PDB file of C-alpha atoms in Angstrom:
ATOM      1  CA  UNK A   1     -13.125  11.665 -19.837  1.00  0.00           C
ATOM      2  CA  UNK A   2     -13.697  10.820 -23.460  1.00  0.00           C
ATOM      3  CA  UNK A   3     -11.737   8.555 -25.776  1.00  0.00           C
ATOM      4  CA  UNK A   4     -12.409   9.157 -29.457  1.00  0.00           C
ATOM      5  CA  UNK A   5     -15.704  10.820 -28.503  1.00  0.00           C
ATOM      6  CA  UNK A   6     -16.931   8.036 -26.177  1.00  0.00           C
ATOM      7  CA  UNK A   7     -17.493   8.914 -22.519  1.00  0.00           C
ATOM      8  CA  UNK A   8     -15.624   6.781 -19.977  1.00  0.00           C
ATOM      9  CA  UNK A   9     -16.318   6.939 -16.251  1.00  0.00           C
ATOM     10  CA  UNK A  10     -13.292   5.990 -14.196  1.00  0.00           C
ATOM     11  CA  UNK A  11     -11.780   5.940 -10.740  1.00  0.00           C
ATOM     12  CA  UNK A  12      -8.241   7.082 -10.036  1.00  0.00           C
ATOM     13  CA  UNK A  13      -6.061   5.816  -7.222  1.00  0.00           C
ATOM     14  CA  UNK A  14      -2.544   6.700  -6.123  1.00  0.00           C
ATOM     15  CA  UNK A  15      -0.476   4.889  -3.555  1.00  0.00           C
ATOM     16  CA  UNK A  16       2.808   3.487  -2.428  1.00  0.00           C
ATOM     17  CA  UNK A  17       3.723  -0.173  -2.047  1.00  0.00           C
ATOM     18  CA  UNK A  18       6.526  -1.052   0.351  1.00  0.00           C
ATOM     19  CA  UNK A  19       8.791  -3.830  -0.908  1.00  0.00           C
ATOM     20  CA  UNK A  20      10.688  -5.884   1.669  1.00  0.00           C
ATOM     21  CA  UNK A  21      13.661  -8.207   1.590  1.00  0.00           C
ATOM     22  CA  UNK A  22      13.707 -11.853   2.709  1.00  0.00           C
ATOM     23  CA  UNK A  23      14.149 -10.676   6.321  1.00  0.00           C
ATOM     24  CA  UNK A  24      10.939  -8.612   6.097  1.00  0.00           C
ATOM     25  CA  UNK A  25      12.868  -5.299   6.171  1.00  0.00           C
ATOM     26  CA  UNK A  26      11.705  -2.426   3.895  1.00  0.00           C
ATOM     27  CA  UNK A  27      13.901  -1.775   0.864  1.00  0.00           C
ATOM     28  CA  UNK A  28      11.834   0.212  -1.655  1.00  0.00           C
ATOM     29  CA  UNK A  29       8.772   2.464  -1.656  1.00  0.00           C
ATOM     30  CA  UNK A  30       7.154   1.976  -5.072  1.00  0.00           C
ATOM     31  CA  UNK A  31       4.706   4.737  -6.096  1.00  0.00           C
ATOM     32  CA  UNK A  32       1.877   4.163  -8.571  1.00  0.00           C
ATOM     33  CA  UNK A  33      -1.134   5.888 -10.105  1.00  0.00           C
ATOM     34  CA  UNK A  34      -3.937   3.659 -11.371  1.00  0.00           C
ATOM     35  CA  UNK A  35      -7.051   4.293 -13.458  1.00  0.00           C
ATOM     36  CA  UNK A  36      -9.948   1.842 -13.512  1.00  0.00           C
ATOM     37  CA  UNK A  37     -12.966   2.040 -15.775  1.00  0.00           C
ATOM     38  CA  UNK A  38     -15.814   2.289 -13.261  1.00  0.00           C
ATOM     39  CA  UNK A  39     -18.799   1.359 -15.393  1.00  0.00           C
ATOM     40  CA  UNK A  40     -17.504  -1.998 -16.629  1.00  0.00           C
ATOM     41  CA  UNK A  41     -19.963  -4.831 -15.970  1.00  0.00           C
ATOM     42  CA  UNK A  42     -17.319  -7.459 -15.203  1.00  0.00           C
ATOM     43  CA  UNK A  43     -14.094  -5.874 -13.987  1.00  0.00           C
ATOM     44  CA  UNK A  44     -12.543  -9.307 -13.356  1.00  0.00           C
ATOM     45  CA  UNK A  45     -12.290  -9.852 -17.134  1.00  0.00           C
ATOM     46  CA  UNK A  46     -10.912  -6.412 -17.938  1.00  0.00           C
ATOM     47  CA  UNK A  47      -7.219  -6.279 -18.924  1.00  0.00           C
ATOM     48  CA  UNK A  48      -4.675  -4.259 -16.944  1.00  0.00           C
ATOM     49  CA  UNK A  49      -1.732  -2.507 -18.560  1.00  0.00           C
ATOM     50  CA  UNK A  50       1.299  -1.733 -16.377  1.00  0.00           C
ATOM     51  CA  UNK A  51       3.338   1.226 -17.625  1.00  0.00           C
ATOM     52  CA  UNK A  52       6.792   2.126 -16.388  1.00  0.00           C
ATOM     53  CA  UNK A  53       9.642   4.072 -17.890  1.00  0.00           C
ATOM     54  CA  UNK A  54      12.889   2.466 -18.937  1.00  0.00           C
ATOM     55  CA  UNK A  55      14.984   5.142 -17.242  1.00  0.00           C
ATOM     56  CA  UNK A  56      17.439   5.612 -15.903  1.00  0.00           C
ATOM     57  CA  UNK A  57      16.317   8.539 -13.833  1.00  0.00           C
ATOM     58  CA  UNK A  58      12.926   9.206 -15.380  1.00  0.00           C
ATOM     59  CA  UNK A  59       9.541   8.585 -13.801  1.00  0.00           C
ATOM     60  CA  UNK A  60       6.430   7.629 -15.755  1.00  0.00           C
ATOM     61  CA  UNK A  61       5.577  11.312 -16.226  1.00  0.00           C
ATOM     62  CA  UNK A  62       5.847  11.234 -20.009  1.00  0.00           C
ATOM     63  CA  UNK A  63       4.046   7.921 -20.370  1.00  0.00           C
ATOM     64  CA  UNK A  64       1.359   9.258 -18.034  1.00  0.00           C
ATOM     65  CA  UNK A  65       0.980  12.873 -19.171  1.00  0.00           C
ATOM     66  CA  UNK A  66       2.508  12.568 -22.622  1.00  0.00           C
ATOM     67  CA  UNK A  67       0.868   9.496 -24.057  1.00  0.00           C
ATOM     68  CA  UNK A  68      -1.469   7.070 -22.274  1.00  0.00           C
ATOM     69  CA  UNK A  69      -3.108   8.694 -19.221  1.00  0.00           C
ATOM     70  CA  UNK A  70      -6.563  10.236 -18.953  1.00  0.00           C
ATOM     71  CA  UNK A  71      -5.183  13.733 -19.474  1.00  0.00           C
ATOM     72  CA  UNK A  72      -2.153  14.773 -21.462  1.00  0.00           C
ATOM     73  CA  UNK A  73       0.172  17.710 -21.755  1.00  0.00           C
ATOM     74  CA  UNK A  74      -0.612  19.819 -24.757  1.00  0.00           C
ATOM     75  CA  UNK A  75       2.509  20.880 -26.598  1.00  0.00           C
ATOM     76  CA  UNK A  76       2.969  22.512 -29.971  1.00  0.00           C
ATOM     77  CA  UNK A  77       6.713  21.921 -30.185  1.00  0.00           C
ATOM     78  CA  UNK A  78       7.776  18.440 -31.302  1.00  0.00           C
ATOM     79  CA  UNK A  79      11.466  19.031 -30.603  1.00  0.00           C
ATOM     80  CA  UNK A  80      11.484  19.987 -26.914  1.00  0.00           C
ATOM     81  CA  UNK A  81       8.933  20.851 -24.300  1.00  0.00           C
ATOM     82  CA  UNK A  82       9.117  23.795 -21.976  1.00  0.00           C
ATOM     83  CA  UNK A  83       6.895  24.344 -18.938  1.00  0.00           C
ATOM     84  CA  UNK A  84       4.309  25.462 -18.082  1.00  0.00           C
ATOM     85  CA  UNK A  85       2.146  22.845 -19.754  1.00  0.00           C
ATOM     86  CA  UNK A  86      -1.536  23.059 -20.523  1.00  0.00           C
ATOM     87  CA  UNK A  87      -3.373  19.772 -19.830  1.00  0.00           C
ATOM     88  CA  UNK A  88      -6.232  18.525 -21.973  1.00  0.00           C
ATOM     89  CA  UNK A  89      -8.420  15.418 -22.240  1.00  0.00           C
ATOM     90  CA  UNK A  90      -6.485  12.560 -23.816  1.00  0.00           C
ATOM     91  CA  UNK A  91      -8.659  11.380 -26.699  1.00  0.00           C
ATOM     92  CA  UNK A  92      -6.183   8.555 -27.338  1.00  0.00           C
ATOM     93  CA  UNK A  93      -5.818   7.106 -23.831  1.00  0.00           C
ATOM     94  CA  UNK A  94      -5.753   3.327 -23.496  1.00  0.00           C
ATOM     95  CA  UNK A  95      -8.442   3.432 -20.776  1.00  0.00           C
ATOM     96  CA  UNK A  96     -11.172   2.443 -23.209  1.00  0.00           C
ATOM     97  CA  UNK A  97      -9.452  -0.930 -23.734  1.00  0.00           C
ATOM     98  CA  UNK A  98      -7.561  -1.564 -20.483  1.00  0.00           C
ATOM     99  CA  UNK A  99      -7.231  -0.371 -16.906  1.00  0.00           C
ATOM    100  CA  UNK A 100      -3.919   1.468 -16.423  1.00  0.00           C
ATOM    101  CA  UNK A 101      -1.274   1.366 -13.691  1.00  0.00           C
ATOM    102  CA  UNK A 102       1.662   3.796 -13.960  1.00  0.00           C
ATOM    103  CA  UNK A 103       4.652   2.745 -11.833  1.00  0.00           C
ATOM    104  CA  UNK A 104       7.600   4.997 -10.965  1.00  0.00           C
ATOM    105  CA  UNK A 105      10.913   3.147 -10.787  1.00  0.00           C
ATOM    106  CA  UNK A 106      12.829   3.440  -7.487  1.00  0.00           C
ATOM    107  CA  UNK A 107      14.695   6.721  -7.384  1.00  0.00           C
ATOM    108  CA  UNK A 108      12.278   8.443  -9.784  1.00  0.00           C
ATOM    109  CA  UNK A 109       9.062  10.372  -9.196  1.00  0.00           C
ATOM    110  CA  UNK A 110       7.713   9.515  -5.743  1.00  0.00           C
ATOM    111  CA  UNK A 111       9.370   6.073  -5.605  1.00  0.00           C
ATOM    112  CA  UNK A 112      12.462   5.777  -3.478  1.00  0.00           C
ATOM    113  CA  UNK A 113      15.032   3.399  -2.137  1.00  0.00           C
ATOM    114  CA  UNK A 114      14.438   3.043   1.598  1.00  0.00           C
ATOM    115  CA  UNK A 115      17.946   3.238   2.999  1.00  0.00           C
ATOM    116  CA  UNK A 116      19.056   3.718   6.633  1.00  0.00           C
ATOM    117  CA  UNK A 117      18.251   7.447   6.464  1.00  0.00           C
ATOM    118  CA  UNK A 118      14.648   6.720   5.472  1.00  0.00           C
ATOM    119  CA  UNK A 119      14.049   3.833   7.870  1.00  0.00           C
ATOM    120  CA  UNK A 120      14.888   0.885   5.652  1.00  0.00           C
ATOM    121  CA  UNK A 121      17.756  -1.321   4.572  1.00  0.00           C
ATOM    122  CA  UNK A 122      17.584  -0.698   0.810  1.00  0.00           C
ATOM    123  CA  UNK A 123      20.610  -0.038  -1.388  1.00  0.00           C
ATOM    124  CA  UNK A 124      20.892   1.337  -4.924  1.00  0.00           C
ATOM    125  CA  UNK A 125      21.527  -2.198  -6.249  1.00  0.00           C
ATOM    126  CA  UNK A 126      18.016  -3.140  -5.026  1.00  0.00           C
TER     127      UNK A 126
END
């Protein structure tokens, strides 16, 4: 990708972290997508920005594809957006300055509360 004309090599990773209660029982499956600049000489000194939506009920889609990710949705309408969306390089991504981790809140995107039906003991209050 490029940010303001400068090429950035990166690695992308997606995954799910299982959160457990004090009895070691699963309560939440927390989904994330992370981008790491791959040609940084000392990754241990590189900052990490964690991005998550304030909700309720919305994943990090618009932070990810609307503002800070490596690609963004191209829209011409500033009032409302209607699918399908064209995606383009995000010339204004934060990846030039910081690695990025997008986290979906439980109950949004691919994150979920792990209740009895899904093999856990989670509740909405979790």
